[in-house]
Short mmCIF file of N, CA and C in Angstrom, two decimals:
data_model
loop_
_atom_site.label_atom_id
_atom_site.label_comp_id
_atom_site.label_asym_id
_atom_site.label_seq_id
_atom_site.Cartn_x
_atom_site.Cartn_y
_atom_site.Cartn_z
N UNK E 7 127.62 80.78 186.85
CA UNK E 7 126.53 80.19 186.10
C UNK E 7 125.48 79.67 187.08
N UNK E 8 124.44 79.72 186.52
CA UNK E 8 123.17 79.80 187.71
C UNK E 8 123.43 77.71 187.66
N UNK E 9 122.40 77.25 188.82
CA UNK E 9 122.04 76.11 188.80
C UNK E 9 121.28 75.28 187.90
N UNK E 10 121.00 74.08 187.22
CA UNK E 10 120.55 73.78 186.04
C UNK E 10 119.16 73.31 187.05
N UNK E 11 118.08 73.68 186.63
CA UNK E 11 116.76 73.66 187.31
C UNK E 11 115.55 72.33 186.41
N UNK E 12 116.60 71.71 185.32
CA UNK E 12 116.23 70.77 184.48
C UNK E 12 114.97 70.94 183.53
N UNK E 13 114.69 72.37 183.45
CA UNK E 13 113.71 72.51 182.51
C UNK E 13 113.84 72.61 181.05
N UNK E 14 114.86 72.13 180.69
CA UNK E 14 115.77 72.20 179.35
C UNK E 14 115.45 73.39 178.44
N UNK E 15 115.39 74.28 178.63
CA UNK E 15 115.06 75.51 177.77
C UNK E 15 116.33 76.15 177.59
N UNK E 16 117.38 76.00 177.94
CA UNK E 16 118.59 76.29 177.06
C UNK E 16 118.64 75.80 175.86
N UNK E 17 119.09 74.35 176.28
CA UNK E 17 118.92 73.37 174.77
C UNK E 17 117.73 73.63 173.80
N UNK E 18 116.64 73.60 174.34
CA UNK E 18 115.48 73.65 173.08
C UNK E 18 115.30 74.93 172.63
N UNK E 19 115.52 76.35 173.44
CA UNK E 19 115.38 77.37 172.56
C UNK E 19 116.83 78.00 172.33
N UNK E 20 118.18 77.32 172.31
CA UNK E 20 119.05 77.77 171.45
C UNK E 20 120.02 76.71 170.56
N UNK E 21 119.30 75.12 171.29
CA UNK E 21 120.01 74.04 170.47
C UNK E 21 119.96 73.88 169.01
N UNK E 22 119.06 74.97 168.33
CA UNK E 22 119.10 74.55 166.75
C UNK E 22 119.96 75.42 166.53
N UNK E 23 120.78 75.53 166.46
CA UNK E 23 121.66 76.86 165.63
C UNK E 23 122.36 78.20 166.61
N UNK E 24 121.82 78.46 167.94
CA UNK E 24 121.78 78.72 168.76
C UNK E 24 123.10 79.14 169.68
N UNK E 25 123.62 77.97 169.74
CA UNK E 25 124.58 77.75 170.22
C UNK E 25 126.08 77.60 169.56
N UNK E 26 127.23 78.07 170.02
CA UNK E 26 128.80 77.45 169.51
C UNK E 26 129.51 77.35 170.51
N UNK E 27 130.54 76.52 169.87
CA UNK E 27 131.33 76.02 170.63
C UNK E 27 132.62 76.64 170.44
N UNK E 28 133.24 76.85 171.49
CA UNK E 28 134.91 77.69 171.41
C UNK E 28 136.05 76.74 170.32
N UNK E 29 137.03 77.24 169.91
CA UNK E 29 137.93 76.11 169.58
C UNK E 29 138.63 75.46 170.53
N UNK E 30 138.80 75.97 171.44
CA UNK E 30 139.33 75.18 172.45
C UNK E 30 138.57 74.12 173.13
N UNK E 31 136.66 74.14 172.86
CA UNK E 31 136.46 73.20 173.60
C UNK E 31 135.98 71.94 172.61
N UNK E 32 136.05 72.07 170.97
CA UNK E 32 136.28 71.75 169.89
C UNK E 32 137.38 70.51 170.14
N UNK E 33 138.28 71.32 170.64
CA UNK E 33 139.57 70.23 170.84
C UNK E 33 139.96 69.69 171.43
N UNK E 34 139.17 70.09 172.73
CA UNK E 34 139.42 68.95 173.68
C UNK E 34 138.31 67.81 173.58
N UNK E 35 136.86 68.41 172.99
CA UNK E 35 136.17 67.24 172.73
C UNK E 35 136.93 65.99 171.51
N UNK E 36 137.64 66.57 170.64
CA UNK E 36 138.26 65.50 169.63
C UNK E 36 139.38 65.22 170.46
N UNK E 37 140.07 65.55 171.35
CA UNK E 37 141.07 64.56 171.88
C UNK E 37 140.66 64.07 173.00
N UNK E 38 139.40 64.01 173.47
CA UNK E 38 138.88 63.25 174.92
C UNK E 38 137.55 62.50 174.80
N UNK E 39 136.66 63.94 173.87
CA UNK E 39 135.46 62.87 173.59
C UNK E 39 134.98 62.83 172.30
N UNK E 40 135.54 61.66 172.29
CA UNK E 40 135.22 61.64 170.61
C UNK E 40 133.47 61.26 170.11
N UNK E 41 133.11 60.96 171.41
CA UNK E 41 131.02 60.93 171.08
C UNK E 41 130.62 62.24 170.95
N UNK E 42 131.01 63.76 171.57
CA UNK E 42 130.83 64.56 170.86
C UNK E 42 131.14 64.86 169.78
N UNK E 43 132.32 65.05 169.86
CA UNK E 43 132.96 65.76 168.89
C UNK E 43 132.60 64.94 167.42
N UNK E 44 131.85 63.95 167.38
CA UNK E 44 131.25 63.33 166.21
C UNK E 44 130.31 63.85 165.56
N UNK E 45 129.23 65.14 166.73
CA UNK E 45 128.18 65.95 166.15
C UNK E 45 128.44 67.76 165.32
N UNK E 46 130.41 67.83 165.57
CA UNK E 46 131.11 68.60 165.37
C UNK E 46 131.13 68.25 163.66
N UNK E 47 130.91 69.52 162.48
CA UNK E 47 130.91 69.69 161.51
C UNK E 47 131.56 71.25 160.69
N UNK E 48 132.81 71.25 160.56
CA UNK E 48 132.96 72.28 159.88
C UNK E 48 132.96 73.55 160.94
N UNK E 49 133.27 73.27 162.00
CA UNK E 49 133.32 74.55 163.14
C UNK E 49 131.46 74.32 163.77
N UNK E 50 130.51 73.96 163.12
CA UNK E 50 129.64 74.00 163.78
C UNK E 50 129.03 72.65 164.51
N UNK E 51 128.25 73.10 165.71
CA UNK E 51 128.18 72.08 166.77
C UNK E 51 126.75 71.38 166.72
N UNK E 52 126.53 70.00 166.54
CA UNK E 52 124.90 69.41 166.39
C UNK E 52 124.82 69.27 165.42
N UNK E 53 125.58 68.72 164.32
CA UNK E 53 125.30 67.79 162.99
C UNK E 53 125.32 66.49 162.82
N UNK E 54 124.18 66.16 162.51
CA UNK E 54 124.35 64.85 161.77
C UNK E 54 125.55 64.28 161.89
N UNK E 55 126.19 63.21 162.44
CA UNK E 55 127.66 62.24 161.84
C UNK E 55 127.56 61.84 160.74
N UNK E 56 126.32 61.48 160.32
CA UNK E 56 126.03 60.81 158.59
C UNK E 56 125.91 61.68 157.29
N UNK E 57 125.37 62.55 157.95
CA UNK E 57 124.66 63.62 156.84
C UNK E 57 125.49 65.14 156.82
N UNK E 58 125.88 65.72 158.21
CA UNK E 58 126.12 66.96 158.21
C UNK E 58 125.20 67.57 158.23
N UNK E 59 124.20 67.47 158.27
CA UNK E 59 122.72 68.73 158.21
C UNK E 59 122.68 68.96 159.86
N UNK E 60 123.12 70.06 160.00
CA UNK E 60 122.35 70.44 161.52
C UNK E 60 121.00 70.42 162.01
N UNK E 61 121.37 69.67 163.43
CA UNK E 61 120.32 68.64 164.03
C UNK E 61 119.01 70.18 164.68
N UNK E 62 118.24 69.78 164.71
CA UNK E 62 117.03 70.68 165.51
C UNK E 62 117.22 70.62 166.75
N UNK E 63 117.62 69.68 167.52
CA UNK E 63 118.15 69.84 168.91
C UNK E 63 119.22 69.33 169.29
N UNK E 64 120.37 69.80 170.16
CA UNK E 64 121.20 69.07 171.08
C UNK E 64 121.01 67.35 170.83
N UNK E 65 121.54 66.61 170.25
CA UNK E 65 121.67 65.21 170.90
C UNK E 65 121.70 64.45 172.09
N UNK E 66 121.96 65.31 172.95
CA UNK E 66 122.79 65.14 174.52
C UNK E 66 121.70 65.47 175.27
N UNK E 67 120.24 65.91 175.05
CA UNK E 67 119.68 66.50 175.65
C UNK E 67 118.16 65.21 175.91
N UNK E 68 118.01 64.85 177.07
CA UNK E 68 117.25 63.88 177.60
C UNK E 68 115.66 64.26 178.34
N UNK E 69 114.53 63.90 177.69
CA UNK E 69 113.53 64.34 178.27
C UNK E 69 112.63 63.37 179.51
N UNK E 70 112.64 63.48 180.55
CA UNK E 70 112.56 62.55 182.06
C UNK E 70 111.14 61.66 181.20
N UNK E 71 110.60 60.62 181.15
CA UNK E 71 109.43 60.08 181.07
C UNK E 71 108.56 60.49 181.72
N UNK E 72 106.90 61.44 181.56
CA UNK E 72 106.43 61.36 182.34
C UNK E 72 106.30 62.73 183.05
N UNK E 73 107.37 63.46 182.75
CA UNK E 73 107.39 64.96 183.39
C UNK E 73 108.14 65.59 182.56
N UNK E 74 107.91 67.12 183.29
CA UNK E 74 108.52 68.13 181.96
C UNK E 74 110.16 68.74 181.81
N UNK E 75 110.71 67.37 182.82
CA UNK E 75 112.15 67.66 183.22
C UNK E 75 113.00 66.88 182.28
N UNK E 76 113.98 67.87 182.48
CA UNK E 76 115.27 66.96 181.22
C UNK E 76 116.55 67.37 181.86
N UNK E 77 117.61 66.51 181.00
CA UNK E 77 118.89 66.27 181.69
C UNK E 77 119.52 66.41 180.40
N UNK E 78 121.23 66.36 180.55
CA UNK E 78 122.15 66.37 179.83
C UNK E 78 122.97 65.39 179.82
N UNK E 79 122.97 64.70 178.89
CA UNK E 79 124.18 63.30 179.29
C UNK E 79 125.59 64.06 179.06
N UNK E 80 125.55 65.40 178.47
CA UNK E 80 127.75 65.73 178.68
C UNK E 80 127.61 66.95 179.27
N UNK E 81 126.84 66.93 180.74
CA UNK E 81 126.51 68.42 181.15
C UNK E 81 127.99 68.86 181.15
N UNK E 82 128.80 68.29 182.14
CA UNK E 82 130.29 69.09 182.47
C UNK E 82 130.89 69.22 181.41
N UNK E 83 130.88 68.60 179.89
CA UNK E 83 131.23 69.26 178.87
C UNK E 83 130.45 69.54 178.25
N UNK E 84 129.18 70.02 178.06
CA UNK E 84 128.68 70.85 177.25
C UNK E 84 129.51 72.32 176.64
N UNK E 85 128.73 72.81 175.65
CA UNK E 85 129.89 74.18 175.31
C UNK E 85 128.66 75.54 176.02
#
């Protein structure tokens, strides 16, 4: 996997719908991190905890103040 160059264009052009998550990493987020695995709905990844409506972007996904760089707060577990 290439180096993350922080221009967040993974997340924003495949975080709406875009993206899934394996079952295996499904399950280790509910037995380790349960702050993800809270955006986990029905097999799909980036919903609402309140609502269930899938979110338009990644939650996890951080835009720098000021510049056009962004970060990941669960890079090493992202799916």
């Amino acid at each position: 996997m290439k180096a993350c160059n922080q221009c967040g264009k993974c997340c924003i052009n495949y975080g709406d719908g875009g993206l899934s998550a394996s079952a295996s990493e499904v399950q280790a987020w509910q037995d380790d991190r349960p702050d993800i695995y809270r955006y986990v709905r029905d097999g799909n990844i980036w919903c609402d905890p309140a609502t269930g409506q899938r979110l338009q972007r990644c939650p996890f996904l951080r835009q720098h103040p000021g510049d056009n760089k962004y970060s990941c707060d669960i890079y090493h577990d992202r799916p």
